[in-house]
Every structure is written in structure tokens, then in C-alpha cells.
PDB file of C-alpha atoms in Angstrom:
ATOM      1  CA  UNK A  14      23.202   5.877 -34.472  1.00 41.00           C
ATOM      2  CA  UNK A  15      21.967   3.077 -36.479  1.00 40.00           C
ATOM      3  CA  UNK A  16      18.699   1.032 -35.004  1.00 43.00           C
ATOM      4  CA  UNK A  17      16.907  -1.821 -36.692  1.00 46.00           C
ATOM      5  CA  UNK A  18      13.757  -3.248 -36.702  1.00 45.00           C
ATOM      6  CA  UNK A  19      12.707  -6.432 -38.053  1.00 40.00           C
ATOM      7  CA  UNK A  20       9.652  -6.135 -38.593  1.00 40.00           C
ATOM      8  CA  UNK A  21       8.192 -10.015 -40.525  1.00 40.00           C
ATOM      9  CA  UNK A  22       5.523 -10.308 -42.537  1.00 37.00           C
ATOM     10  CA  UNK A  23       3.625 -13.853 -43.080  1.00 34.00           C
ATOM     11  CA  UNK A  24       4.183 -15.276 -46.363  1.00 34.00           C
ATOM     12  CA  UNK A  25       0.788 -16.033 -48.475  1.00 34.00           C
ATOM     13  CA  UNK A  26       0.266 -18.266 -51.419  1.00 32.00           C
ATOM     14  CA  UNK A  27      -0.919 -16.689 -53.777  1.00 36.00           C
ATOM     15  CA  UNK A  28      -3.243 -18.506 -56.732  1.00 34.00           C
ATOM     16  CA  UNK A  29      -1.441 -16.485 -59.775  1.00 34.00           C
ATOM     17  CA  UNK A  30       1.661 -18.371 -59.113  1.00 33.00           C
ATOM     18  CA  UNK A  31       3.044 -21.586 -58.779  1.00 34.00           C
ATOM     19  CA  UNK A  32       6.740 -22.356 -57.045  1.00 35.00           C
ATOM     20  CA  UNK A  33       8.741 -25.243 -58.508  1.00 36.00           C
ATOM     21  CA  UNK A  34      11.985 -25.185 -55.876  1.00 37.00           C
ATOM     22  CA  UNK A  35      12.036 -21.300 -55.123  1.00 42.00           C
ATOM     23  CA  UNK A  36      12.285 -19.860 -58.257  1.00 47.00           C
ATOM     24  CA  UNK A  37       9.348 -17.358 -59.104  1.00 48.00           C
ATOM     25  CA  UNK A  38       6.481 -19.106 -62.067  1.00 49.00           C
ATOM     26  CA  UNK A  39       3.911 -16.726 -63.305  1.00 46.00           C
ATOM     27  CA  UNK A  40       0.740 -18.768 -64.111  1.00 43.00           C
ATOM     28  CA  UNK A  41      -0.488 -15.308 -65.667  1.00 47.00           C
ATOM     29  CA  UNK A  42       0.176 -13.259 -68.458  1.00 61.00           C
ATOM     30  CA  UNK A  43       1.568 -10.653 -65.748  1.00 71.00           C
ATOM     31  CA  UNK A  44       2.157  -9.507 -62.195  1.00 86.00           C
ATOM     32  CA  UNK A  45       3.734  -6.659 -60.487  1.00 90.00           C
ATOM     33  CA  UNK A  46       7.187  -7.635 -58.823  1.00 93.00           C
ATOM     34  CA  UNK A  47       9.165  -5.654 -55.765  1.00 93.00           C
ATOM     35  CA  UNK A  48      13.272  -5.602 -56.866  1.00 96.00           C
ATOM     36  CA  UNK A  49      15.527  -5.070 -53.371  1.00 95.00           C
ATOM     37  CA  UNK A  50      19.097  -4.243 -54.686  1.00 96.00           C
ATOM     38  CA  UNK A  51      22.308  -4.200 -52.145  1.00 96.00           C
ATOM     39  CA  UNK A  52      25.795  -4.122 -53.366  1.00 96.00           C
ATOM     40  CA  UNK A  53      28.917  -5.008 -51.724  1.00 97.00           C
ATOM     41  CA  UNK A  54      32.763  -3.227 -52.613  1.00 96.00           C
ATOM     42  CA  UNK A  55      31.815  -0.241 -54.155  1.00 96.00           C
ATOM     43  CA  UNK A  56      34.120   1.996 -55.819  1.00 93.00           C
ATOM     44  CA  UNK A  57      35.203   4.526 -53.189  1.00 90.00           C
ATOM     45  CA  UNK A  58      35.290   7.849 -55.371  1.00 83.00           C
ATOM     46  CA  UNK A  59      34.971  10.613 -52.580  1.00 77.00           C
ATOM     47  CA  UNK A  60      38.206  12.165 -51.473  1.00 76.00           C
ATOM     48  CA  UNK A  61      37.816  12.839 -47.819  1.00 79.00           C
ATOM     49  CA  UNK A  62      34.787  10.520 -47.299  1.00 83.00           C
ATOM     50  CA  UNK A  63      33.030   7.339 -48.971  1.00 90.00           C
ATOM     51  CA  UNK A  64      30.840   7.312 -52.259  1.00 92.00           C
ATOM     52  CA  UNK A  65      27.043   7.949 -51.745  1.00 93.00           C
ATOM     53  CA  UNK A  66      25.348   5.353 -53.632  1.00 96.00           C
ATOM     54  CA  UNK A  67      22.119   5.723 -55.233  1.00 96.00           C
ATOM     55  CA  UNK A  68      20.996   3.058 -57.676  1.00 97.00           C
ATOM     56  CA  UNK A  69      18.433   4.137 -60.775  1.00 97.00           C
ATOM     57  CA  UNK A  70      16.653   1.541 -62.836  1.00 97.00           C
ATOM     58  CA  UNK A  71      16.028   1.158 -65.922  1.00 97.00           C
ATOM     59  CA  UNK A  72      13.871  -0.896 -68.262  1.00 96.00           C
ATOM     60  CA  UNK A  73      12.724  -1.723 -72.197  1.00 94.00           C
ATOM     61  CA  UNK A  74      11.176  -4.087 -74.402  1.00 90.00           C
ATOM     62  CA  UNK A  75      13.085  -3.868 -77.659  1.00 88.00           C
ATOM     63  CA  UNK A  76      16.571  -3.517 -77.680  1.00 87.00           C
ATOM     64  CA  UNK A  77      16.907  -0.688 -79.827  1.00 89.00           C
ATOM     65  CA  UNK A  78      14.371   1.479 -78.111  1.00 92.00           C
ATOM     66  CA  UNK A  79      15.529   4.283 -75.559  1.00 94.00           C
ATOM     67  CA  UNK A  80      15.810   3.542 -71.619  1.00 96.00           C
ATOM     68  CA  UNK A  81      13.199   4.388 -69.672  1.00 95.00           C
ATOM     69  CA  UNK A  82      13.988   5.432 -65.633  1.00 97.00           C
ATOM     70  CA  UNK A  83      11.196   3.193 -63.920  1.00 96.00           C
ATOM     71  CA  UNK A  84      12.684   3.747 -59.974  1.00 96.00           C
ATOM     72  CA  UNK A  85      15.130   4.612 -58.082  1.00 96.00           C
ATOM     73  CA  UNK A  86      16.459   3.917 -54.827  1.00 96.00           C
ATOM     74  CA  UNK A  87      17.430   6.182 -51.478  1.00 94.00           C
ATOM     75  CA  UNK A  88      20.552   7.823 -51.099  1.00 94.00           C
ATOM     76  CA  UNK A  89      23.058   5.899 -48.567  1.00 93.00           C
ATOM     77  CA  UNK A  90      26.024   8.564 -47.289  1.00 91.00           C
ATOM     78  CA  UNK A  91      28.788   7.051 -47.000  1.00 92.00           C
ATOM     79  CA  UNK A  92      28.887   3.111 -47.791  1.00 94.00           C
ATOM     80  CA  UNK A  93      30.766   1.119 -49.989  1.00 95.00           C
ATOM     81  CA  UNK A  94      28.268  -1.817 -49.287  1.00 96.00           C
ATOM     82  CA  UNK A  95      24.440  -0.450 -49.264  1.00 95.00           C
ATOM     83  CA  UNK A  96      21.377  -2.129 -48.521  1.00 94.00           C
ATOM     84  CA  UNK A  97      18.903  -0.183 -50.233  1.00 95.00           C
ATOM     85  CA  UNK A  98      15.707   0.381 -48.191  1.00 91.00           C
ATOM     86  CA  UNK A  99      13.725   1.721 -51.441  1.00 92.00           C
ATOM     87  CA  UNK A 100      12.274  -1.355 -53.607  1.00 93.00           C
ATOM     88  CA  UNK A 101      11.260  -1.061 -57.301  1.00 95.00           C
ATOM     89  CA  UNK A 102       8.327  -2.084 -58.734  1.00 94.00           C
ATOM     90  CA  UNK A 103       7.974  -3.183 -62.169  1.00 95.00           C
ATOM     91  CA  UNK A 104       5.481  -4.707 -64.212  1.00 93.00           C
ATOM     92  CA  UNK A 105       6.536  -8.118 -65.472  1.00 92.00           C
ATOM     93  CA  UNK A 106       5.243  -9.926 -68.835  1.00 88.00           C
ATOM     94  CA  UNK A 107       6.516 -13.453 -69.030  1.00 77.00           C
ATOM     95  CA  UNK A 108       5.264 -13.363 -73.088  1.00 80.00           C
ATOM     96  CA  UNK A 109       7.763 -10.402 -73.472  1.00 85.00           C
ATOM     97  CA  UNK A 110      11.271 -10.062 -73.814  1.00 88.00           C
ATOM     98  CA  UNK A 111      12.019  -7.002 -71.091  1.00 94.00           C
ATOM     99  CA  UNK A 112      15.494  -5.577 -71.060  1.00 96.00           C
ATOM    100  CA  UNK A 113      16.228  -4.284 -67.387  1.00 97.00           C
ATOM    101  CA  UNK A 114      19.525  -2.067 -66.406  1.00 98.00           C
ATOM    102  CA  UNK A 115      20.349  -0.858 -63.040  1.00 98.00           C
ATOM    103  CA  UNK A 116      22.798   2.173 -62.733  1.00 97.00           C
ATOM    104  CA  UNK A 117      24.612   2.882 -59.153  1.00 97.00           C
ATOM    105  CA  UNK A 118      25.974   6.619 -58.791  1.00 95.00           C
ATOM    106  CA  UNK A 119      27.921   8.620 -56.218  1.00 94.00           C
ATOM    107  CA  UNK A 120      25.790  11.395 -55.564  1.00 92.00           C
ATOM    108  CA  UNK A 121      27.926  14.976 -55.434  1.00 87.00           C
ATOM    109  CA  UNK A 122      25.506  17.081 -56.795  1.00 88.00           C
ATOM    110  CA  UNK A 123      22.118  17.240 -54.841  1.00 87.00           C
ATOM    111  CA  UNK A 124      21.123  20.313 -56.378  1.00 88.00           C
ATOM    112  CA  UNK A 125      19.601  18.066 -59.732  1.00 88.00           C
ATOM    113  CA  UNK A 126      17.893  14.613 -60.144  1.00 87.00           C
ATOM    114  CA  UNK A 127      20.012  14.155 -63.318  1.00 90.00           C
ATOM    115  CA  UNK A 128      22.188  11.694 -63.232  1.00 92.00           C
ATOM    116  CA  UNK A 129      24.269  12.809 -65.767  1.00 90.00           C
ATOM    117  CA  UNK A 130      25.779  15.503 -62.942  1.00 89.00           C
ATOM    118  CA  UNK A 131      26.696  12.365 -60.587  1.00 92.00           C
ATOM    119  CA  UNK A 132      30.117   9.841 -60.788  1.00 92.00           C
ATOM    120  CA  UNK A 133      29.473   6.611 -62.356  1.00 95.00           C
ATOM    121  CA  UNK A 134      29.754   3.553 -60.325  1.00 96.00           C
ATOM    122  CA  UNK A 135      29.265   0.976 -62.769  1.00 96.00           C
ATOM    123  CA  UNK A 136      25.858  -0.729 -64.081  1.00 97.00           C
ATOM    124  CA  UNK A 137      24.169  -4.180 -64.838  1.00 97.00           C
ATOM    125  CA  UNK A 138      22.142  -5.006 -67.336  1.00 97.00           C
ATOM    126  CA  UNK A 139      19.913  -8.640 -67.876  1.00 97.00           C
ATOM    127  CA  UNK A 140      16.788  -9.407 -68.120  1.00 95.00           C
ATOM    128  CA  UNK A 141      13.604  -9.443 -65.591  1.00 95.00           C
ATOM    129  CA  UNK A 142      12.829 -12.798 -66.526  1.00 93.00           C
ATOM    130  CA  UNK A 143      16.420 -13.970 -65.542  1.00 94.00           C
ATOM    131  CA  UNK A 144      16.424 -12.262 -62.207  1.00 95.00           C
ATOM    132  CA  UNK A 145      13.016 -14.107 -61.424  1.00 92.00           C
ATOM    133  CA  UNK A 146      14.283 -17.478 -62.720  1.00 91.00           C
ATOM    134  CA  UNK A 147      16.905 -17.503 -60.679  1.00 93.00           C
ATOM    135  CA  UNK A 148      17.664 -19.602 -57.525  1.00 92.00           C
ATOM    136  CA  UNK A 149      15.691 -17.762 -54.741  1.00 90.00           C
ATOM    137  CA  UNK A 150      14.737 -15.082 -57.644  1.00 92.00           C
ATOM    138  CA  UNK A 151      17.987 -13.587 -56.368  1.00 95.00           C
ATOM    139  CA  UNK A 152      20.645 -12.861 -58.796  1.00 97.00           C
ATOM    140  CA  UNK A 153      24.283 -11.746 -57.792  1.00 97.00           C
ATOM    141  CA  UNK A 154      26.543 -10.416 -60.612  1.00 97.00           C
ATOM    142  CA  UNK A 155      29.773  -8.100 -61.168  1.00 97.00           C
ATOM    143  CA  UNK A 156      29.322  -4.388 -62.292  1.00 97.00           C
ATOM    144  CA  UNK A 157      30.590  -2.553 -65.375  1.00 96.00           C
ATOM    145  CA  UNK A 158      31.945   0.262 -67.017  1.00 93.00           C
ATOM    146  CA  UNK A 159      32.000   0.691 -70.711  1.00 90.00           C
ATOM    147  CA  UNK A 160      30.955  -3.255 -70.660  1.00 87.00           C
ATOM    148  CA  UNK A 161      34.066  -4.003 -69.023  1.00 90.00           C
ATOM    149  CA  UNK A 162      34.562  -5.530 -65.105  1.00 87.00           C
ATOM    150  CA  UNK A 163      34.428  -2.907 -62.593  1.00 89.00           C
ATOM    151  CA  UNK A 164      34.821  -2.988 -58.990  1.00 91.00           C
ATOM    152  CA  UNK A 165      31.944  -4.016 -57.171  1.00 95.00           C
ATOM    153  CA  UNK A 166      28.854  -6.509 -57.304  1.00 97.00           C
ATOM    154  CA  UNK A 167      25.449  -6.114 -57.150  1.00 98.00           C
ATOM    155  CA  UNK A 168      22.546  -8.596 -55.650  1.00 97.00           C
ATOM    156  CA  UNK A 169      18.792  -8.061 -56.640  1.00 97.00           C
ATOM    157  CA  UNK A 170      16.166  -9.795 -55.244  1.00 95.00           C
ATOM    158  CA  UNK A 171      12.924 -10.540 -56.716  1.00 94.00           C
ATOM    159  CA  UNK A 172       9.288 -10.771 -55.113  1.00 90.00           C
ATOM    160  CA  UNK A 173       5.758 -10.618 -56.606  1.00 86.00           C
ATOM    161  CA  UNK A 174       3.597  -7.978 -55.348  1.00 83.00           C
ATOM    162  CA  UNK A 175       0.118  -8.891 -53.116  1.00 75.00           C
ATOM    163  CA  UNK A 176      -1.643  -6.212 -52.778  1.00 70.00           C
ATOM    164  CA  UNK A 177      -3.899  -5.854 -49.708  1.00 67.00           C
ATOM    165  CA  UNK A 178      -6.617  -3.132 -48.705  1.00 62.00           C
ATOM    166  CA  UNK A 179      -5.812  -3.661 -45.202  1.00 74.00           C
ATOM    167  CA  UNK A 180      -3.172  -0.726 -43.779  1.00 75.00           C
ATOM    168  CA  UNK A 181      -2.174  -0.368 -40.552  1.00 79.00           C
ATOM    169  CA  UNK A 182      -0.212   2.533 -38.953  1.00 84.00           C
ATOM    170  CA  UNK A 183       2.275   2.591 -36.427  1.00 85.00           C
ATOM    171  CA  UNK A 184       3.916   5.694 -33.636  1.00 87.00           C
ATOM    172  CA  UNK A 185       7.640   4.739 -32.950  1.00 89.00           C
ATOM    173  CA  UNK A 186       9.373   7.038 -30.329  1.00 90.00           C
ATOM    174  CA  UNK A 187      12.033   6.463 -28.059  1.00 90.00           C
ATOM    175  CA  UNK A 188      13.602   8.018 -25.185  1.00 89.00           C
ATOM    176  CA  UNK A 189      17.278   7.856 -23.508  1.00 87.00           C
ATOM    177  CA  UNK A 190      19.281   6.832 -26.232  1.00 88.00           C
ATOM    178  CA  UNK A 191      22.430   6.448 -26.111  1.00 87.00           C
ATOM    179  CA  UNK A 192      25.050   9.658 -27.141  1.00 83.00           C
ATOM    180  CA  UNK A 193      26.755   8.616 -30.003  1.00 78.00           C
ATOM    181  CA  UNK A 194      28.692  11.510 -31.731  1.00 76.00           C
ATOM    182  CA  UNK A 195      31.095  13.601 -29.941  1.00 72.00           C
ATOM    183  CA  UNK A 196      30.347  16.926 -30.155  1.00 75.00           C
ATOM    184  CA  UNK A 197      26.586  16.561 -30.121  1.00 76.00           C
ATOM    185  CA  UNK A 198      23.553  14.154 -29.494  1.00 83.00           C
ATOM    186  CA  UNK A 199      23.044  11.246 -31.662  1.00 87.00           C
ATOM    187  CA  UNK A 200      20.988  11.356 -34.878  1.00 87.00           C
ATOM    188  CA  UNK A 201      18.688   8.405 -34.770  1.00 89.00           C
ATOM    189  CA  UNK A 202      16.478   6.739 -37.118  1.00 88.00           C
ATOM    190  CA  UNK A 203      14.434   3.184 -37.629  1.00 90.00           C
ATOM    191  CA  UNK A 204      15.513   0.333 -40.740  1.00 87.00           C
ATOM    192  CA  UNK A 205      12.224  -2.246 -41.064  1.00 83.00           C
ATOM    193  CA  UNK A 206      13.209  -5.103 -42.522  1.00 84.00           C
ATOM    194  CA  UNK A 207      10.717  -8.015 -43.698  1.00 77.00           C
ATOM    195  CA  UNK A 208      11.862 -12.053 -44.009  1.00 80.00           C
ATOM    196  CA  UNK A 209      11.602 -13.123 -47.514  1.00 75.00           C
ATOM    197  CA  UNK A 210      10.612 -17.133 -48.006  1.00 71.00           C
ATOM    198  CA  UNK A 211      14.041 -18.105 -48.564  1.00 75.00           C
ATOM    199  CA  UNK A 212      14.627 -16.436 -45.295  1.00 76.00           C
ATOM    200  CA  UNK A 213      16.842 -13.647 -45.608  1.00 81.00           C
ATOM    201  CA  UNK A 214      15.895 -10.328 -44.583  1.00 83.00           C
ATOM    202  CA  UNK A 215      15.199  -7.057 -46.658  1.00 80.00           C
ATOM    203  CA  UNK A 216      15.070  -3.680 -45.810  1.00 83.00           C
ATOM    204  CA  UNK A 217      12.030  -2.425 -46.506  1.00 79.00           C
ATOM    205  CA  UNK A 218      11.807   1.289 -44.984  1.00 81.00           C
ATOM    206  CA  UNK A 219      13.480   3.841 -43.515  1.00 85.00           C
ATOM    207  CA  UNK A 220      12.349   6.396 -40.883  1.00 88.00           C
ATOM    208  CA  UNK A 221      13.872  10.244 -41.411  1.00 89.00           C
ATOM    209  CA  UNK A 222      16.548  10.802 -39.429  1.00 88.00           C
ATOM    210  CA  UNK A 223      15.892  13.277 -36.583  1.00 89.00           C
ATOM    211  CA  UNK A 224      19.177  15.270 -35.882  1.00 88.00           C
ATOM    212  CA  UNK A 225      20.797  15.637 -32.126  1.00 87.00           C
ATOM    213  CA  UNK A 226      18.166  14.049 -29.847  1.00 90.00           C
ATOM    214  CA  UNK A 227      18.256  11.468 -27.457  1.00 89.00           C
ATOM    215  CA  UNK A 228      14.117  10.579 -27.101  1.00 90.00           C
ATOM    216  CA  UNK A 229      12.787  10.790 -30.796  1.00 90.00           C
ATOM    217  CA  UNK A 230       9.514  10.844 -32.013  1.00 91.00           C
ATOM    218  CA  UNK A 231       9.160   9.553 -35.566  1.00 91.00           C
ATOM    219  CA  UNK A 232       6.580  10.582 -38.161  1.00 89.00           C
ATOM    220  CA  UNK A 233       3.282   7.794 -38.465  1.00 88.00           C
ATOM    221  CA  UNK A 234       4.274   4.811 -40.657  1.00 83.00           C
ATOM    222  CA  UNK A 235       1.738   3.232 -42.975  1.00 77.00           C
ATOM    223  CA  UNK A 236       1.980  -0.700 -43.582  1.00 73.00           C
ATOM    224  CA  UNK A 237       0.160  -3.114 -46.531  1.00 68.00           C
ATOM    225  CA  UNK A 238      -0.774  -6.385 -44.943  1.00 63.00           C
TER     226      UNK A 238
END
């Protein structure tokens, strides 16, 4: 049973940056930045079922240094074309040359957090300051495997961080819900999405899923605004 919620947030101008078009100008030496990744056509590598995508990110300043895990995303069973919920955040230093890489895996073995014990879906690697630069500060591009083409894209989207002291918290139940499997209840859960200024939509968090009921009661959510 899959529910959304849109659930906008007012955009706010912020004094550390400056917007020529849409593209993303620090005025500062450096700002914190929220990356939302989706893909679309993902290798299918399960036999009796699709891949389960998780995508790990990586970053560096000097190319010959060692990569350095700085997020990863949720776990979506079974899709081909996720829409992570999980953002990264990174720190971002227009003065500095940082190397970013984003690595999408079928998760088989839940047992570790290695990667290493996963299949390989493919990978992307640019920069940060070319994802931000970009129309929208959204960048779309192929993935690959040993540097060559591989099936599948991958779209990040790019955001600065403003960070607020203001939460609020929200109780989400709901009752007679529909019976979607067949040999039991449904197994629902809530997607919040926020509008970005370009006006798309992003998820930005997902509820746990409660399993076999029809009138859920969902854990308290915290919100920034």
C-alpha cells in the first residue's frame, strides 16, 4: 500500500546566496547542501524479484586521496526506478576542488553494511560544484561500470541547507484502509515530499512500515522549519 503526502515547505531567501537564473551561487566561502538522488532503468539483477537499490556516497578533495563514505540512502525493495527518501548532506567549499562519487547497489546481504558483500549497479562520479552549477542544481547523467556505459541513469538534485531552531512534531494515524494484499491486510506507510523552487517535488521522509493493519498509528515525526 503506497500513500503520499506532500507535505510543502515555503521557500526563504537566504543572505549567503545569490541566484542568477536557478543555478545555486555561494556568496560564502561555504554552506551545507541537501543531495536528493532518484534513478530511473536500473539493472534488474534479482532472479525471482527486482534489485534493491541503495545508493552510498562518496566524496574527496585530491584526486589521489582515498574515498571517504559521507551518506547513504534507504533501501527501496524492489524498484528499478527509486526515489530515494534519504538526502545527503555535504559540506561544500566553492575555493576547493571536491571530487564526489555516488555508488547504487542491490542489497542481498543485510546481514553487513559493507558494500563490498552487495551487486554493483553502476556509479557516477563529478564534481559538487558541477551538480550545483547546473540548470536547477539538478544534474542527470548515465551510470558506469569499470568507466564504461551501464544501464541506468541517475538524477541528483542540489539544495543549500537553512537551518532553523523551530521543530514541530506531527501524529499521523489512519483507520479503514483499504486491503491490499491477498492473503493478509495491507502494510501501510507515509512518503513526505517537499516542492523545491524549480517546482518539482522531493521525497523527503519515510514513515516505517507497519505490517497487516488496516488503521495505523505511526511513530511522532519531527520537522525543521
Amino acid at each position: 500500500f503506497y500513500f503520499l503526502f506532500l507535505f510543502p515547505i515555503m521557500s526563504r531567501v537566504n543572505p549567503s546566496l545569490s541566484r542568477a537564473g536557478s543555478v545555486l551561487e555561494p556568496s560564502e566561502p561555504g554552506c551545507k547542501v541537501e543531495l536528493s538522488i532518484s534513478c530511473l532503468g536500473l539493472a534488474d539483477l534479482d532472479l525471482f524479484s527486482k534489485s534493491d537499490p541503495l545508493c552510498a556516497v562518496f566524496m574527496r578533495s585530491v584526486a589521489s586521496d582515498p574515498w571517504i563514505e559521507v551518506g547513504r540512502t534507504e533501501e527501496i525493495s524492489d524498484c528499478l526506478n527509486p526515489n530515494f527518501a534519504t538526502p545527503i548532506i555535504v559540506d561544500y567549499k566553492f575555493e576547493e576542488k571536491q571530487f564526489i562519487k555516488f555508488v547504487l547497489v542491490d542489497i542481498d546481504d543485510r546481514t553487513t553494511a559493507s558494500l563490498k558483500n552487495q551487486d554493483f549497479l553502476g556509479e557516477y562520479e563529478t564534481y559538487l560544484s558541477k551538480i550545483l552549477t547546473s540548470p536547477s542544481s539538478t544534474i542527470t547523467a548515465p551510470l558506469t561500470v569499470d568507466g564504461r556505459p551501464h544501464k541506468g541513469t541517475i538524477t541528483i538534485r542540489s539544495e543549500e541547507v537553512v537551518t532553523n531552531k523551530k521543530i514541530l512534531n506531527f501524529h499521523f494515524s489512519a483507520s479503514g484502509l483499504d486491503k491490499k494484499d491477498f492473503f493478509g491486510k495491507s502494510d501501510p506507510f507515509l512518503i513526505f515530499s517537499r516542492a523545491r523552487e524549480d517546482g518539482t517535488w522531493v521525497p523527503v521522509y519515510k514513515t516505517e512500515v507497519i505490517k497487516k493493519n488496516l488503521s495505523p498509528v505511526w511513530k511522532v515525526i519531527h520537522f525543521q522549519c
